[in-house]
Amino acid sequence: RANSANPLRAEAAGIDALVAAGTDLCRAQGQPLLVRVLSLLDPAVDRRLAALGFSAEGESCVLHADLGEVVRGRDPAVETSSRLGAGWLSAMSAIREHSPDQAAMYRRIVDSIAVPAAFLCLRADGRLAALAFGVLHDRLLCCESVITALEFRGRGYSGAVKAAEFA
């Protein structure tokens, strides 16, 4: 989730500080604070968040891998930018089949990223075929919105985009 705070430790220590910092940041961006709770975290994290008034909002799929398995060298076909481009955003909304309201919400979320970000894409047949963005904070790189257009799937394009984030 691009608009979420992410605990960096498996234990519940530090959750209060994360919530305080996240609340200030989200308030400044006009967004609600969401906290992503990974299944590998100590269950005490959920209990502490519940005690602070949080409840479940939804679920997302989080994948992880050893960097040695992911990074195989940067594919020169992957384009990287520190700025969100209109073409990248339009392609993301088209591939995700966003409604106009969903596209507007996604743009507001991505526009409000307050830490360093990189927007990546890979073209095939002259079109944006695979996209992702990554944010870096406190030595944690989080890859988000990794997607490949349906007609280009199965060619390793998302893997190339993800690997470029680490290169």
GROMACS .gro file of C-alpha atoms in nm:
model
  167
    1ARG     CA    1   0.000   0.000   0.000
    2ALA     CA    2   0.153   0.322  -0.115
    3ASN     CA    3  -0.033   0.523   0.147
    4SER     CA    4   0.062   0.318   0.451
    5ALA     CA    5   0.308   0.313   0.739
    6ASN     CA    6   0.511  -0.003   0.759
    7PRO     CA    7   0.659  -0.143   1.081
    8LEU     CA    8   1.024  -0.224   1.016
    9ARG     CA    9   1.067  -0.466   1.305
   10ALA     CA   10   0.885  -0.792   1.379
   11GLU     CA   11   0.810  -0.697   1.740
   12ALA     CA   12   0.555  -0.449   1.879
   13ALA     CA   13   0.821  -0.213   2.021
   14GLY     CA   14   0.816   0.111   1.832
   15ILE     CA   15   0.454   0.091   1.714
   16ASP     CA   16   0.354   0.399   1.915
   17ALA     CA   17   0.636   0.601   1.754
   18LEU     CA   18   0.540   0.472   1.408
   19VAL     CA   19   0.177   0.574   1.464
   20ALA     CA   20   0.278   0.919   1.592
   21ALA     CA   21   0.509   0.987   1.297
   22GLY     CA   22   0.265   0.838   1.047
   23THR     CA   23  -0.025   1.040   1.184
   24ASP     CA   24   0.167   1.365   1.144
   25LEU     CA   25   0.279   1.278   0.793
   26CYS     CA   26  -0.065   1.164   0.678
   27ARG     CA   27  -0.236   1.464   0.833
   28ALA     CA   28  -0.001   1.693   0.637
   29GLN     CA   29  -0.093   1.503   0.319
   30GLY     CA   30  -0.468   1.501   0.391
   31GLN     CA   31  -0.470   1.119   0.402
   32PRO     CA   32  -0.586   0.875   0.669
   33LEU     CA   33  -0.315   0.673   0.843
   34LEU     CA   34  -0.309   0.309   0.739
   35VAL     CA   35  -0.060   0.068   0.895
   36ARG     CA   36   0.044  -0.237   0.696
   37VAL     CA   37   0.072  -0.536   0.927
   38LEU     CA   38   0.268  -0.816   0.764
   39SER     CA   39   0.185  -1.172   0.864
   40LEU     CA   40   0.546  -1.225   0.975
   41LEU     CA   41   0.508  -0.965   1.252
   42ASP     CA   42   0.454  -1.057   1.615
   43PRO     CA   43   0.077  -1.080   1.689
   44ALA     CA   44   0.140  -0.821   1.964
   45VAL     CA   45   0.164  -0.562   1.682
   46ASP     CA   46  -0.202  -0.622   1.592
   47ARG     CA   47  -0.304  -0.611   1.958
   48ARG     CA   48  -0.123  -0.280   2.016
   49LEU     CA   49  -0.277  -0.126   1.704
   50ALA     CA   50  -0.623  -0.243   1.817
   51ALA     CA   51  -0.560  -0.082   2.157
   52LEU     CA   52  -0.478   0.242   1.972
   53GLY     CA   53  -0.812   0.226   1.791
   54PHE     CA   54  -0.707   0.068   1.460
   55SER     CA   55  -0.911  -0.202   1.287
   56ALA     CA   56  -0.861  -0.416   0.978
   57GLU     CA   57  -0.921  -0.230   0.650
   58GLY     CA   58  -0.826  -0.496   0.397
   59GLU     CA   59  -0.555  -0.732   0.287
   60SER     CA   60  -0.273  -0.718   0.038
   61CYS     CA   61  -0.029  -0.974  -0.091
   62VAL     CA   62   0.332  -0.911   0.008
   63LEU     CA   63   0.606  -1.110  -0.159
   64HIS     CA   64   0.966  -1.120  -0.043
   65ALA     CA   65   1.286  -1.267  -0.176
   66ASP     CA   66   1.655  -1.288  -0.107
   67LEU     CA   67   1.816  -1.002  -0.297
   68GLY     CA   68   2.078  -1.237  -0.438
   69GLU     CA   69   1.801  -1.421  -0.621
   70VAL     CA   70   1.632  -1.102  -0.745
   71VAL     CA   71   1.924  -0.896  -0.867
   72ARG     CA   72   2.074  -1.038  -1.185
   73GLY     CA   73   2.198  -0.712  -1.329
   74ARG     CA   74   2.013  -0.413  -1.454
   75ASP     CA   75   1.822  -0.456  -1.778
   76PRO     CA   76   1.912  -0.151  -1.990
   77ALA     CA   77   1.558  -0.154  -2.135
   78VAL     CA   78   1.412  -0.050  -1.797
   79GLU     CA   79   1.354   0.324  -1.775
   80THR     CA   80   1.381   0.490  -1.434
   81SER     CA   81   1.267   0.833  -1.320
   82SER     CA   82   1.247   1.006  -0.984
   83ARG     CA   83   0.943   1.197  -1.115
   84LEU     CA   84   0.596   1.062  -1.178
   85GLY     CA   85   0.522   1.100  -1.548
   86ALA     CA   86   0.179   1.133  -1.706
   87GLY     CA   87   0.251   0.840  -1.940
   88TRP     CA   88   0.350   0.614  -1.650
   89LEU     CA   89   0.036   0.708  -1.460
   90SER     CA   90  -0.192   0.662  -1.762
   91ALA     CA   91  -0.039   0.322  -1.839
   92MET     CA   92  -0.080   0.211  -1.476
   93SER     CA   93  -0.446   0.310  -1.474
   94ALA     CA   94  -0.508   0.141  -1.810
   95ILE     CA   95  -0.338  -0.185  -1.709
   96ARG     CA   96  -0.524  -0.189  -1.377
   97GLU     CA   97  -0.846  -0.096  -1.556
   98HIS     CA   98  -0.909   0.190  -1.314
   99SER     CA   99  -1.234   0.379  -1.328
  100PRO     CA  100  -1.186   0.758  -1.348
  101ASP     CA  101  -1.245   0.781  -0.971
  102GLN     CA  102  -0.993   0.504  -0.900
  103ALA     CA  103  -0.737   0.669  -1.130
  104ALA     CA  104  -0.782   1.001  -0.950
  105MET     CA  105  -0.743   0.834  -0.609
  106TYR     CA  106  -0.433   0.643  -0.719
  107ARG     CA  107  -0.278   0.965  -0.848
  108ARG     CA  108  -0.348   1.141  -0.515
  109ILE     CA  109  -0.185   0.853  -0.327
  110VAL     CA  110   0.125   0.846  -0.547
  111ASP     CA  111   0.149   1.227  -0.556
  112SER     CA  112   0.158   1.230  -0.176
  113ILE     CA  113   0.464   1.004  -0.141
  114ALA     CA  114   0.690   1.195   0.097
  115VAL     CA  115   1.008   0.983   0.073
  116PRO     CA  116   1.245   0.923  -0.220
  117ALA     CA  117   1.075   0.726  -0.498
  118ALA     CA  118   1.167   0.579  -0.834
  119PHE     CA  119   0.916   0.512  -1.111
  120LEU     CA  120   1.017   0.233  -1.348
  121CYS     CA  121   0.884   0.101  -1.674
  122LEU     CA  122   0.976  -0.137  -1.950
  123ARG     CA  123   0.852  -0.091  -2.307
  124ALA     CA  124   0.766  -0.365  -2.553
  125ASP     CA  125   0.638  -0.309  -2.903
  126GLY     CA  126   0.658   0.066  -2.833
  127ARG     CA  127   0.416   0.047  -2.538
  128LEU     CA  128   0.460   0.056  -2.162
  129ALA     CA  129   0.439  -0.314  -2.080
  130ALA     CA  130   0.557  -0.342  -1.718
  131LEU     CA  131   0.555  -0.082  -1.441
  132ALA     CA  132   0.646  -0.045  -1.076
  133PHE     CA  133   0.757   0.214  -0.830
  134GLY     CA  134   0.978   0.186  -0.529
  135VAL     CA  135   1.026   0.397  -0.221
  136LEU     CA  136   1.328   0.403   0.004
  137HIS     CA  137   1.303   0.488   0.374
  138ASP     CA  138   1.519   0.395   0.671
  139ARG     CA  139   1.722   0.148   0.460
  140LEU     CA  140   1.406  -0.038   0.351
  141LEU     CA  141   1.318  -0.052  -0.018
  142CYS     CA  142   0.953  -0.121  -0.082
  143CYS     CA  143   0.850  -0.214  -0.437
  144GLU     CA  144   0.491  -0.117  -0.510
  145SER     CA  145   0.235  -0.147  -0.788
  146VAL     CA  146   0.436  -0.404  -0.983
  147ILE     CA  147   0.228  -0.493  -1.288
  148THR     CA  148   0.258  -0.618  -1.643
  149ALA     CA  149  -0.001  -0.560  -1.913
  150LEU     CA  150  -0.196  -0.879  -1.981
  151GLU     CA  151  -0.068  -0.924  -2.337
  152PHE     CA  152   0.296  -0.905  -2.218
  153ARG     CA  153   0.276  -1.141  -1.920
  154GLY     CA  154   0.497  -1.446  -1.895
  155ARG     CA  155   0.801  -1.276  -2.050
  156GLY     CA  156   0.983  -1.177  -1.729
  157TYR     CA  157   0.912  -0.804  -1.765
  158SER     CA  158   0.795  -0.751  -1.406
  159GLY     CA  159   1.104  -0.933  -1.281
  160ALA     CA  160   1.324  -0.703  -1.487
  161VAL     CA  161   1.148  -0.396  -1.348
  162LYS     CA  162   1.176  -0.522  -0.990
  163ALA     CA  163   1.544  -0.611  -1.030
  164ALA     CA  164   1.613  -0.260  -1.166
  165GLU     CA  165   1.487  -0.112  -0.839
  166PHE     CA  166   1.772  -0.284  -0.657
  167ALA     CA  167   2.042  -0.210  -0.912
   0.00000   0.00000   0.00000
